[in-house]
CSV table of C-alpha atoms in Angstrom, one decimal:
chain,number,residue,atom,x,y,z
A,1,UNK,CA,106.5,75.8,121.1
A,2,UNK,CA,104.1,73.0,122.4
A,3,UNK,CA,104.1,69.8,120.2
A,4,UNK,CA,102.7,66.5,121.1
A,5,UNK,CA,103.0,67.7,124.5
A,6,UNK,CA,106.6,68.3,124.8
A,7,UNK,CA,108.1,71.7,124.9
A,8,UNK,CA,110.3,72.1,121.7
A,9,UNK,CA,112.8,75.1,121.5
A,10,UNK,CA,113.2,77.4,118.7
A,11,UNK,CA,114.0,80.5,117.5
A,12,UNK,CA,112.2,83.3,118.2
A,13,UNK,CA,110.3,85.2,115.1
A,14,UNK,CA,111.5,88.6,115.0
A,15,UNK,CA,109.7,91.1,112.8
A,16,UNK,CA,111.1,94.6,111.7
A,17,UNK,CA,109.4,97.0,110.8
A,18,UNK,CA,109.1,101.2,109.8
A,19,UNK,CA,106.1,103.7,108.7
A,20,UNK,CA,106.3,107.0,107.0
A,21,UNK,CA,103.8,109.5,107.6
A,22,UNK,CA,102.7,112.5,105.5
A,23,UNK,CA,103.0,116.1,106.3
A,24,UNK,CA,100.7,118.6,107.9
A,25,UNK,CA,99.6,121.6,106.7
A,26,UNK,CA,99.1,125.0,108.8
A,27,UNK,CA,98.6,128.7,108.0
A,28,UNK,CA,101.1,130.7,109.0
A,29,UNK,CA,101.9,134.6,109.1
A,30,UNK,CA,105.3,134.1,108.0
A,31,UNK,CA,108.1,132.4,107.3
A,32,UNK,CA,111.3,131.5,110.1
A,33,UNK,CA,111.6,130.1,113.0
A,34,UNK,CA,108.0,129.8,115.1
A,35,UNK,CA,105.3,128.0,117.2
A,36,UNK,CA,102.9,126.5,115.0
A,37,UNK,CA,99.9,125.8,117.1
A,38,UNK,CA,97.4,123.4,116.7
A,39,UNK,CA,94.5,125.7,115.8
A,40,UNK,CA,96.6,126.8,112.7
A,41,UNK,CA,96.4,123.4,111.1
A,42,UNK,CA,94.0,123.5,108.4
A,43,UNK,CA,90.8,121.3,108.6
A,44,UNK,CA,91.2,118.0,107.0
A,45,UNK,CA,94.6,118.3,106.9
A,46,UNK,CA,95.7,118.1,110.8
A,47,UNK,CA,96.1,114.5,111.5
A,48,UNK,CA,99.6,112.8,110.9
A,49,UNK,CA,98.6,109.7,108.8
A,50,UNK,CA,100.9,106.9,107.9
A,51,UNK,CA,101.3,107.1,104.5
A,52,UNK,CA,103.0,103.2,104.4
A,53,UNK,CA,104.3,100.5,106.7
A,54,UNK,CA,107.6,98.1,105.3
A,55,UNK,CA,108.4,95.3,107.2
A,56,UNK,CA,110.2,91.6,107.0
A,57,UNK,CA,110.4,89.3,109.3
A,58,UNK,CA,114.4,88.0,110.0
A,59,UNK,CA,115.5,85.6,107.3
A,60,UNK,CA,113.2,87.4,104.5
A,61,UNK,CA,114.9,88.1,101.0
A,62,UNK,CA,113.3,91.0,100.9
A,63,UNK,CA,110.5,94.0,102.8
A,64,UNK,CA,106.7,93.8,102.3
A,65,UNK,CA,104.9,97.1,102.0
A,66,UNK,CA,101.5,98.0,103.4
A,67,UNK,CA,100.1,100.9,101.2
A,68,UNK,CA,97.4,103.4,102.7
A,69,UNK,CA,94.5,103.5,100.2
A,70,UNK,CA,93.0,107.6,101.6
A,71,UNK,CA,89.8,106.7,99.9
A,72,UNK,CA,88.8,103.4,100.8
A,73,UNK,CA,90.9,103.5,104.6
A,74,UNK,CA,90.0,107.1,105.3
A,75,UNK,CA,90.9,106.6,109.1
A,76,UNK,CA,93.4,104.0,108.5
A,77,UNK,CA,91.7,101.5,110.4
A,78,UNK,CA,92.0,98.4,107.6
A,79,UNK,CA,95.9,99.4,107.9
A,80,UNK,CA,95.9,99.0,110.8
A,81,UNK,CA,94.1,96.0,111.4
A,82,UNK,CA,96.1,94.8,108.3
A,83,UNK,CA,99.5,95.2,109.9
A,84,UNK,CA,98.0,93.5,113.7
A,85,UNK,CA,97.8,90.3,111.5
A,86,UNK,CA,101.5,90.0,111.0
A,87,UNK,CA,102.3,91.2,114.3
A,88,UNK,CA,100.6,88.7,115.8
A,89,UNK,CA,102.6,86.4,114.2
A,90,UNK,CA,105.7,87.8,115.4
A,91,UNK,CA,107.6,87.3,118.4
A,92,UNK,CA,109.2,90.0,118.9
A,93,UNK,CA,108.6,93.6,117.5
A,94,UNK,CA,112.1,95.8,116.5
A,95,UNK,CA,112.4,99.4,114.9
A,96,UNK,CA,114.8,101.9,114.7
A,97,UNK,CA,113.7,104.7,117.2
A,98,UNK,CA,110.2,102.9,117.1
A,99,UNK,CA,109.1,103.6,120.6
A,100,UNK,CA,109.2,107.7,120.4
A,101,UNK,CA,107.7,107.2,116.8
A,102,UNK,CA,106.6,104.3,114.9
A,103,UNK,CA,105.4,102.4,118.0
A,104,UNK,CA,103.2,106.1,119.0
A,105,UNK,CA,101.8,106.8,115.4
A,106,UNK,CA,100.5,103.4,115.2
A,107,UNK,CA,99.0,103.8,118.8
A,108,UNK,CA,97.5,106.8,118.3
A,109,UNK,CA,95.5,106.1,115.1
A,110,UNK,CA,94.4,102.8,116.5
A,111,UNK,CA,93.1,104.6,119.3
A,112,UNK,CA,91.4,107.5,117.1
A,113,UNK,CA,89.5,104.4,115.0
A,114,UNK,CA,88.1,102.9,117.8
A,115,UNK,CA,90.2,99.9,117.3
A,116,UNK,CA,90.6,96.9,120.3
A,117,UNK,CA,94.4,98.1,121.9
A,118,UNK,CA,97.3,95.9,121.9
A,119,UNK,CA,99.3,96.1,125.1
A,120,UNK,CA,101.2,93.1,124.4
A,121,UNK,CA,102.8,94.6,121.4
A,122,UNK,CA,104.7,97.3,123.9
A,123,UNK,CA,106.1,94.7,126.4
A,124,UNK,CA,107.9,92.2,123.6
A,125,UNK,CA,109.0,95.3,121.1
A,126,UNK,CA,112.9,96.5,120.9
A,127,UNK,CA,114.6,99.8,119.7
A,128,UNK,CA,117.8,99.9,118.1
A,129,UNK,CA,118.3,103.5,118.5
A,130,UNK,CA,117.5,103.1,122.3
A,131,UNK,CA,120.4,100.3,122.3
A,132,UNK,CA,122.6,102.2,120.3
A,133,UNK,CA,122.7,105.0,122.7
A,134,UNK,CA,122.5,102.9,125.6
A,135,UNK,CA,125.6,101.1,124.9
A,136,UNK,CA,127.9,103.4,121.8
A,137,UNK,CA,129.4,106.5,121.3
A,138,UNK,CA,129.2,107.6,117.7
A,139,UNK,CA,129.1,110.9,116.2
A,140,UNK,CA,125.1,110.2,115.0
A,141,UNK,CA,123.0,107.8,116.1
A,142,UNK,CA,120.9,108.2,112.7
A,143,UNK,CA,119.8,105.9,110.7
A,144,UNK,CA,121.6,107.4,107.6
A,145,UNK,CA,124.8,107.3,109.8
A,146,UNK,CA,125.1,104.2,110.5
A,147,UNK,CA,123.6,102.6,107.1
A,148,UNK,CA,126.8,104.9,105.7
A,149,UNK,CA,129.7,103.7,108.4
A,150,UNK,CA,128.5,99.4,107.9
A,151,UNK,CA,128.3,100.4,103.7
A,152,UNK,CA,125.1,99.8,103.3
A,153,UNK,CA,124.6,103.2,101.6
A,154,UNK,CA,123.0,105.5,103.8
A,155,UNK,CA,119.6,106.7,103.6
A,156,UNK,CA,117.4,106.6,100.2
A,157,UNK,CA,117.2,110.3,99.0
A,158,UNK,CA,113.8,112.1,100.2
A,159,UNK,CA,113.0,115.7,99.5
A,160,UNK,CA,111.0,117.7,101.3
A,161,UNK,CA,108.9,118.3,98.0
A,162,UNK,CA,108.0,114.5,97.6
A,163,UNK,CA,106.1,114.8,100.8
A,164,UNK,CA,104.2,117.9,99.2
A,165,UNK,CA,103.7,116.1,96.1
A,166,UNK,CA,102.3,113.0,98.1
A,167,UNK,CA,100.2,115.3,99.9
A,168,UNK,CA,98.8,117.0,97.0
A,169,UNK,CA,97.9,113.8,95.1
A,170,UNK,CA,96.1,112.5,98.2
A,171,UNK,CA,94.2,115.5,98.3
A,172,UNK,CA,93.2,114.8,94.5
A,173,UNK,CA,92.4,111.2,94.6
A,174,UNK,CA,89.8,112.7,97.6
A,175,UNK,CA,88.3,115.2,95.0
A,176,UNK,CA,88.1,112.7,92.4
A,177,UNK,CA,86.3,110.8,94.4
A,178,UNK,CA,83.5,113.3,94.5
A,179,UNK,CA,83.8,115.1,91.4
A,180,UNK,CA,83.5,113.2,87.9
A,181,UNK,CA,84.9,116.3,85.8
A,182,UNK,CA,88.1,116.4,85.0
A,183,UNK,CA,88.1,120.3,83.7
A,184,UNK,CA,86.3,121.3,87.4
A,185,UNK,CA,89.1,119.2,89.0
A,186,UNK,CA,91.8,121.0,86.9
A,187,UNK,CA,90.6,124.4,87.5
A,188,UNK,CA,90.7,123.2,91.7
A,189,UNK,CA,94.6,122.2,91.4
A,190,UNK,CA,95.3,125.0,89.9
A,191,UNK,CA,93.7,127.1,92.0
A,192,UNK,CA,94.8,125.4,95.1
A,193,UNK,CA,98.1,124.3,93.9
A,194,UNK,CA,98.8,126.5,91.1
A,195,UNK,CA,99.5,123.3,88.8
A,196,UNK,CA,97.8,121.4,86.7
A,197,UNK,CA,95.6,118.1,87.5
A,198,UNK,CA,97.7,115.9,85.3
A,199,UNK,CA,101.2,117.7,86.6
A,200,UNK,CA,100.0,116.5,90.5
A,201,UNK,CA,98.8,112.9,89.6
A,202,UNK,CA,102.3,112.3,88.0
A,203,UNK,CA,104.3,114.1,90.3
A,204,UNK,CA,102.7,112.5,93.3
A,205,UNK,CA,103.2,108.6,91.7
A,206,UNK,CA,106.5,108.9,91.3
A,207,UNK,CA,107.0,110.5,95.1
A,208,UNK,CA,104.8,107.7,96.7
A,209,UNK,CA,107.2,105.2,94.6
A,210,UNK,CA,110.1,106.7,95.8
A,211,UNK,CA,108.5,107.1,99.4
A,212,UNK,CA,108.2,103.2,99.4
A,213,UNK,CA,111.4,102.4,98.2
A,214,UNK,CA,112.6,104.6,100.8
A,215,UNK,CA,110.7,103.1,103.5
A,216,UNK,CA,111.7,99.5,103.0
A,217,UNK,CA,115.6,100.1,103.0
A,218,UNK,CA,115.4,101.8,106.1
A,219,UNK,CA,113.7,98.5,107.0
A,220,UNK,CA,116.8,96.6,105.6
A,221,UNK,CA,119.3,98.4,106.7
A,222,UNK,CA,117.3,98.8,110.4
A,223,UNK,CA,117.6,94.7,110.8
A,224,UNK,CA,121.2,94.7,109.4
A,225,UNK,CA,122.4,97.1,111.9
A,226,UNK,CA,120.4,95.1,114.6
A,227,UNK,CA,122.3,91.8,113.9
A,228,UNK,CA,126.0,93.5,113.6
A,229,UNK,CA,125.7,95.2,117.0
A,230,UNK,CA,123.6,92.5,118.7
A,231,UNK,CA,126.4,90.7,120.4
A,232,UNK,CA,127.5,93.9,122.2
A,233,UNK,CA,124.7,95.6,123.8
């Protein structure tokens, strides 16, 4: 850094980071193994939204959590925006297979909002996984993996169901947004989900609190991992 016209050296500001994204949904003929093509998707429910962003900055006690509000951010753009604000402050960018996913989901919405790109961001960003492969041979180059073989754990518990009930709470805080009755809005969940109103609004809190719990130990464990096998790649 410049001060008082001298050049002072310091260390660098490294910022990790990780999204989670919701499901899609698709109509399909049947179950098993298939191509699920794009005009299957259902309308309204075909773009991959992140559903939260953790991320702490090296020599943070702890992850901070960007939540996706699906009424107020309907194209995620205020996310987004919200999240180029602590970049900017960063130095460098690190993920854990961030370039083939985090780094492209974030891309792509900011891009389908209209929003100013960032090419910087790509040319002073880092993956683990890429340096993991590049210079180990494990069995798994997972996340879960490696959190288990440096004790940190493994992986937080997701099911595949927590993403469903995510989804279908989303989809209710939309409806509630449009209808006021709460007998109209009971009779839709159970006619779309087969559950009740009340059943999806508590089923999906405890899944999104789970979700970012979830999220910001893989952030955690993500710069943990970065610092034990920095001095050998």
């Amino acid at each position: 850094k410049i001060l008082c016209g001298r050049l002072i050296m310091t260390e660098p500001t490294i910022l990790v980071y990780d999204i989670e994204t919701n499901v899609l949904t698709a109509y399909l003929f049947n179950c098993g193994d298939q191509i699920v093509r794009h005009g299957q998707l259902v309308k309204g429910h075909s773009v991959t939204r992140i559903i939260c962003i953790a991320y702490m900055f090296k020599g943070d006690k702890e992850p901070k959590l960007i939540k996706w509000d699906p009424i107020k951010d309907p194209d995620q753009s205020m996310l987004i925006k919200e999240f180029d604000k602590v970049v900017a402050t960063a130095d460098f960018v690190v993920g854990k297979n961030n370039k083939n996913f985090d780094d492209k989901h974030v891309n792509t919405l900011r891009m389908m909002a209209g929003l100013p790109p960032l090419p910087s961001w790509a040319r002073v960003s880092d993956d683990v996984e890429k340096q993991l492969r590049r210079f180990f041979k494990a069995p798994s180059m997972s996340l879960d993996y490696w959190s288990g073989q440096l004790d940190l754990g493994g992986k937080e518990k997701m099911d595949f169901s927590d993403w469903v009930d995510i989804r279908q709470y989303f989809s209710v805080l939309k409806w509630e947004n449009i209808i006021k009755d709460n007998y109209v809005l009971n009779c839709l969940c159970k006619t779309e989900f087969k559950t009740s109103l009340r059943k999806i609004k508590s089923l999906g809190k405890l899944a999104l609190e789970k979700m970012y719990h979830y999220n910001k130990k893989d952030v955690t464990d993500t710069l943990t991992i970065m610092d034990k096998i920095a001095p050998y790649v």
